[in-house]
PDB file of C-alpha atoms and ligand atoms in Angstrom:
ATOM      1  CA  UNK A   1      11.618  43.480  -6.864  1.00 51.00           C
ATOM      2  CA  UNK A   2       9.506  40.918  -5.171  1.00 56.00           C
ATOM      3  CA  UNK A   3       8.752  37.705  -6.930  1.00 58.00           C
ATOM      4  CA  UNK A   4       5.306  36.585  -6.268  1.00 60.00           C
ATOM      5  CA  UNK A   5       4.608  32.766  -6.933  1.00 58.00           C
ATOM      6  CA  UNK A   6       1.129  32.281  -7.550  1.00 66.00           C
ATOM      7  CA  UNK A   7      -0.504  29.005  -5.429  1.00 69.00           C
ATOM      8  CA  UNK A   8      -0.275  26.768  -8.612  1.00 72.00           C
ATOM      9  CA  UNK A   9       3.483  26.834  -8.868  1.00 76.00           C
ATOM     10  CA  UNK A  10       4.137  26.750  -4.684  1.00 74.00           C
ATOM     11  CA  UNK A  11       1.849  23.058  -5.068  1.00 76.00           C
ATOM     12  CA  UNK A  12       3.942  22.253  -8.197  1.00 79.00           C
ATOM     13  CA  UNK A  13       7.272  22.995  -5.969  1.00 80.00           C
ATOM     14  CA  UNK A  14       5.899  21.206  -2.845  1.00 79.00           C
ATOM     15  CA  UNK A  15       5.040  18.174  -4.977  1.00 80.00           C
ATOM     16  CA  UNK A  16       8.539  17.713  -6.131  1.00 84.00           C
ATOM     17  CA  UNK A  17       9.823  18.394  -2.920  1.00 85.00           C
ATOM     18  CA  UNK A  18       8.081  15.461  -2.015  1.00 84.00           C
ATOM     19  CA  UNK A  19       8.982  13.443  -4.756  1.00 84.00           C
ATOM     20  CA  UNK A  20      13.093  14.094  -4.161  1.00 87.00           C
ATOM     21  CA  UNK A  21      12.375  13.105  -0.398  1.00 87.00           C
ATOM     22  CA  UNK A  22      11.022   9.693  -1.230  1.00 84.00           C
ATOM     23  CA  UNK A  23      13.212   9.166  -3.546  1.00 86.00           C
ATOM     24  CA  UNK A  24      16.484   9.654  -0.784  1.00 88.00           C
ATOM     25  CA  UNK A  25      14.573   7.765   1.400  1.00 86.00           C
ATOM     26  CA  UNK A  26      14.387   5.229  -1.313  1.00 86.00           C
ATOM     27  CA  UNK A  27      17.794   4.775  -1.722  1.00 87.00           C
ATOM     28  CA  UNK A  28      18.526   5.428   2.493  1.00 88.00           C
ATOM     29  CA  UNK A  29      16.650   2.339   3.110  1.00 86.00           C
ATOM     30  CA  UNK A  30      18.039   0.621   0.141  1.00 86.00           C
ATOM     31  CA  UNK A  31      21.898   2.005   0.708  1.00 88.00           C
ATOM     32  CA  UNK A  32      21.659   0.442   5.293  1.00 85.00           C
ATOM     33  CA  UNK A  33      20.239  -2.768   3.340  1.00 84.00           C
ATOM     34  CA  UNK A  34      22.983  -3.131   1.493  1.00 86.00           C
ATOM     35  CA  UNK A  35      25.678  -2.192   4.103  1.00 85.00           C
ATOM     36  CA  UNK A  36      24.038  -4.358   6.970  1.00 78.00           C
ATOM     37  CA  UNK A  37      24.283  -7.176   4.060  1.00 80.00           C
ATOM     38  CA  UNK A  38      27.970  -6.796   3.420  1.00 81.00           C
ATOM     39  CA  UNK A  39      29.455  -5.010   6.305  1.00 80.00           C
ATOM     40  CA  UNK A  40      26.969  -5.693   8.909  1.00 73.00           C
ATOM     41  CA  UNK A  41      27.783  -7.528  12.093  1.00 73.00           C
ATOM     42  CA  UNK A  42      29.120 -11.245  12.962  1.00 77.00           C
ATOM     43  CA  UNK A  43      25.341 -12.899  11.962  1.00 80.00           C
ATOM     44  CA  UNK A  44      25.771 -12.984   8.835  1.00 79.00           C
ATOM     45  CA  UNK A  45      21.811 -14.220   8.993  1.00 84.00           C
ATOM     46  CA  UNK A  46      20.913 -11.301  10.850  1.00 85.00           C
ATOM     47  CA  UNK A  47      22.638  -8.848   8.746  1.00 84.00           C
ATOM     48  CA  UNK A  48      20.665 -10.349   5.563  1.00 85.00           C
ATOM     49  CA  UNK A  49      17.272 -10.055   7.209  1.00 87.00           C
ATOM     50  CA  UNK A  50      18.087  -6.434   8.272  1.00 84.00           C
ATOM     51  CA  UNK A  51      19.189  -5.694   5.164  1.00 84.00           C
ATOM     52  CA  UNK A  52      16.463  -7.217   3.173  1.00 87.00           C
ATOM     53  CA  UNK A  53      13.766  -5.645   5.498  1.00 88.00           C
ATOM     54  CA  UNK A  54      15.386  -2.240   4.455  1.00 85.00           C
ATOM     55  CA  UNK A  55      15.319  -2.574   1.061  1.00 85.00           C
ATOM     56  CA  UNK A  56      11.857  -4.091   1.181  1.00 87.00           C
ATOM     57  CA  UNK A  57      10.866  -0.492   3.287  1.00 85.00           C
ATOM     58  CA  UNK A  58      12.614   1.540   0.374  1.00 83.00           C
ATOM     59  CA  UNK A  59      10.182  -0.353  -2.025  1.00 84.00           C
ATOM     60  CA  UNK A  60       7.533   0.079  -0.505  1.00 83.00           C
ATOM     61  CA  UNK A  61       7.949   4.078   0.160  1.00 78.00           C
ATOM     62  CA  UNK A  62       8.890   4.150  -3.799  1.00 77.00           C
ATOM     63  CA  UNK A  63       5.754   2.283  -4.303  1.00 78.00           C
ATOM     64  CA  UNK A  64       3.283   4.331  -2.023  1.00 73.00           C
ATOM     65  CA  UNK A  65       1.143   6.445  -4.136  1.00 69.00           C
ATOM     66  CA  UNK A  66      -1.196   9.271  -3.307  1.00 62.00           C
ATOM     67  CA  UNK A  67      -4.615   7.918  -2.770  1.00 60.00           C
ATOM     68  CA  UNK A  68      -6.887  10.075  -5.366  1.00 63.00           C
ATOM     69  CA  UNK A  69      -8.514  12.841  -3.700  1.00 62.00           C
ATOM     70  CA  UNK A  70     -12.666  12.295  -4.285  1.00 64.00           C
ATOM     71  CA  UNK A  71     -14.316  14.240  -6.681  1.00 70.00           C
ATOM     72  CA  UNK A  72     -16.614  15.998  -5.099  1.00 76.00           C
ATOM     73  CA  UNK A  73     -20.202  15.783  -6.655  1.00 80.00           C
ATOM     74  CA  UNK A  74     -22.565  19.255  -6.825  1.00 85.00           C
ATOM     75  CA  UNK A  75     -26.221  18.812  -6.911  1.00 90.00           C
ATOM     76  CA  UNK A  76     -27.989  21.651  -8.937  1.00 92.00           C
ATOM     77  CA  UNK A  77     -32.171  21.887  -9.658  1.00 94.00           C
ATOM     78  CA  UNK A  78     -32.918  23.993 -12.288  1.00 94.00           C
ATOM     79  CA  UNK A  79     -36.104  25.773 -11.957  1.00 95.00           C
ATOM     80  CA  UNK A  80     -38.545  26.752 -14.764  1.00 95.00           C
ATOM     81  CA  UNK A  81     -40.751  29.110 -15.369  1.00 94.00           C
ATOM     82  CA  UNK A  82     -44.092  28.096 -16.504  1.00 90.00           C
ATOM     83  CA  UNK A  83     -45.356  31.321 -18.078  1.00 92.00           C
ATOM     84  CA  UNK A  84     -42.190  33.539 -19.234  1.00 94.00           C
ATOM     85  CA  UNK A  85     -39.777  30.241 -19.478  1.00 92.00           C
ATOM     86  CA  UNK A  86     -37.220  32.285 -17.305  1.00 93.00           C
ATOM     87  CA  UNK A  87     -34.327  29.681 -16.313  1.00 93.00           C
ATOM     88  CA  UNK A  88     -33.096  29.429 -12.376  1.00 93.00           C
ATOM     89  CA  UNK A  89     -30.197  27.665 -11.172  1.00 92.00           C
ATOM     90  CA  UNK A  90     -29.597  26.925  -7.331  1.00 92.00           C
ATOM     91  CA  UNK A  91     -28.262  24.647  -5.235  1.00 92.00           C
ATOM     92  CA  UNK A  92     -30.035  21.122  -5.115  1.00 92.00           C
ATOM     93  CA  UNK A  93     -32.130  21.268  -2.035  1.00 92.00           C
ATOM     94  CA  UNK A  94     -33.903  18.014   0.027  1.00 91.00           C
ATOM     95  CA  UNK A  95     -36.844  17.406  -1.213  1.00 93.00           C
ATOM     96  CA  UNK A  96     -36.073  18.466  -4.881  1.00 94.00           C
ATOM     97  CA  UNK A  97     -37.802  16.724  -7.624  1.00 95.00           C
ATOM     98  CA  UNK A  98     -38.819  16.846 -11.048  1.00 95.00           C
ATOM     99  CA  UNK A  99     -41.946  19.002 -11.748  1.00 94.00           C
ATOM    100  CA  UNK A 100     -42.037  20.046  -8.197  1.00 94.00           C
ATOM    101  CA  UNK A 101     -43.365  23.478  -8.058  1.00 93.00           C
ATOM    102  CA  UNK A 102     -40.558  25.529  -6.014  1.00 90.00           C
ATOM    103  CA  UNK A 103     -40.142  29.431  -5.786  1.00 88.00           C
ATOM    104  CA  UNK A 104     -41.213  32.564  -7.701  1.00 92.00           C
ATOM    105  CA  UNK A 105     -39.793  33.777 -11.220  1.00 93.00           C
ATOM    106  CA  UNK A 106     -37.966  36.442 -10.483  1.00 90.00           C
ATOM    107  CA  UNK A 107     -39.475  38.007 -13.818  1.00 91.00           C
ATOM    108  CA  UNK A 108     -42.948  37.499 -13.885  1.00 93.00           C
ATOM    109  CA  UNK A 109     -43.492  36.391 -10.479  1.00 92.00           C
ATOM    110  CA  UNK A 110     -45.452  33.283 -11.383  1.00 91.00           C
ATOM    111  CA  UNK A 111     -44.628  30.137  -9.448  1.00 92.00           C
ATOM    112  CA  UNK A 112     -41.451  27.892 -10.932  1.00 94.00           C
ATOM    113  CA  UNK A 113     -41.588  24.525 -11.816  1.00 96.00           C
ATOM    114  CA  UNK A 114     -38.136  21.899 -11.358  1.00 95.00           C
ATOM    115  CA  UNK A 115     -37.196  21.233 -14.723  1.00 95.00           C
ATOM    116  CA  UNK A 116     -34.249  19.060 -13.889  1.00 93.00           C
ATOM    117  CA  UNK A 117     -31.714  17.820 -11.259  1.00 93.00           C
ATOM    118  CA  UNK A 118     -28.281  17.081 -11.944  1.00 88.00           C
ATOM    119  CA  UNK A 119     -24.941  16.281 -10.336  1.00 86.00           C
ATOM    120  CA  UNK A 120     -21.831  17.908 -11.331  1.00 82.00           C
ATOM    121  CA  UNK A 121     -18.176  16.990 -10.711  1.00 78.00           C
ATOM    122  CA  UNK A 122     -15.881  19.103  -9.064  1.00 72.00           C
ATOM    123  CA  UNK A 123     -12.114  18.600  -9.383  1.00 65.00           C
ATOM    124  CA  UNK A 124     -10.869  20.463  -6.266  1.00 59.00           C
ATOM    125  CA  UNK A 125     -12.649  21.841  -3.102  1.00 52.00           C
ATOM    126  CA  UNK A 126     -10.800  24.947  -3.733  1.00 56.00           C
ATOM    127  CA  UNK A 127     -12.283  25.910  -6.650  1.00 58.00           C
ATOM    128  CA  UNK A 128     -15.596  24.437  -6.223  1.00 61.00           C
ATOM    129  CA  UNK A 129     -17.140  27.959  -5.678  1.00 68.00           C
ATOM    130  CA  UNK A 130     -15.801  29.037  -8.989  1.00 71.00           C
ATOM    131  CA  UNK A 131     -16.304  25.842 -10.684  1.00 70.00           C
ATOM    132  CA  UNK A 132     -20.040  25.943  -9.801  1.00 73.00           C
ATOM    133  CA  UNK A 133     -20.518  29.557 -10.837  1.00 77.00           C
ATOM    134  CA  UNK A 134     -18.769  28.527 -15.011  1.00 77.00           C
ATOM    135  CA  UNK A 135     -21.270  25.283 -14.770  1.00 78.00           C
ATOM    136  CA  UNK A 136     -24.404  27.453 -13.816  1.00 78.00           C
ATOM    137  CA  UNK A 137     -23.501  29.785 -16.544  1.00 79.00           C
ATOM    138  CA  UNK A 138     -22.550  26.525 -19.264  1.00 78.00           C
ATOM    139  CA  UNK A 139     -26.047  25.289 -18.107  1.00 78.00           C
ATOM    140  CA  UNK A 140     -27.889  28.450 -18.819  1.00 75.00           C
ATOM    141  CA  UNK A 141     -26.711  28.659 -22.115  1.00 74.00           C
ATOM    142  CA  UNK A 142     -27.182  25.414 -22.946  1.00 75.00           C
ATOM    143  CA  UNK A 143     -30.938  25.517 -21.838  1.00 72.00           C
ATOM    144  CA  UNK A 144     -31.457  29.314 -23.298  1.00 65.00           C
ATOM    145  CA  UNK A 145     -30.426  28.053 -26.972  1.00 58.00           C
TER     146      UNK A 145
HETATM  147 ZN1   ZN B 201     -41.724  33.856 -15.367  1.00 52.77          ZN
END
């Protein structure tokens, strides 16, 4: 049997696979500070700023913290019908704006009004597509009822 390891637990394994490496080199720059401190050579001076330096570098690697990825924002226009009411979602487009007249209804082929622009948040560029796709349907519902 094959075991199959689905992307979500391969990130969750990478991430602590990064997590034990700074931590050893944590306590490698901590453990030469300490040894150039007590068992370093003749300059006693020297060995203390060596040592110290290295301990300062393991806090700081302890210390560093991944810099929060950006949401990425999704602009959608949601288009109107004027006769039938029919709801269209799309992509925000340049030029977009309120009561701008834009496209046909698919349904009665009258001419569609923008009934409202809006930004979403998206966690992850991976899942954007599929992110966009629940919001568009959470958006028609919303408007239908
Ligand atoms: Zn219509």
């Amino acid at each position: 049997m094959i075991d199959e390891e689905d992307d979500e637990e391969i990130l969750k394994k990478k991430r602590s696979l990064k997590k034990i490496l700074k931590n050893l080199v944590f306590f490698g720059f901590i453990v030469i500070g300490v040894l150039f401190m007590y068992i370093g050579g003749p300059d006693q001076t020297l060995n203390l700023v060596i040592g110290f330096t290295f301990i300062c570098l393991g806090t700081t690697v302890i210390q560093m913290k991944k810099s929060p990825s950006d949401p990425i924002r999704q602009t959608l226009t949601i288009l109107k019908c004027k006769v039938c009411g029919a709801i269209k979602v799309r992509n925000y487009e340049s030029g977009d704006f309120v009561f701008k007249s834009a496209g046909v209804c698919d349904k009665c082929n009258e001419s569609m009004e923008i009934n409202q622009i809006y930004s979403v948040k998206l966690k992850k560029s991976k899942d954007k597509e599929k992110k966009l796709e629940k919001d568009k349907e959470k958006l028609k519902q919303t408007i239908e009822i």
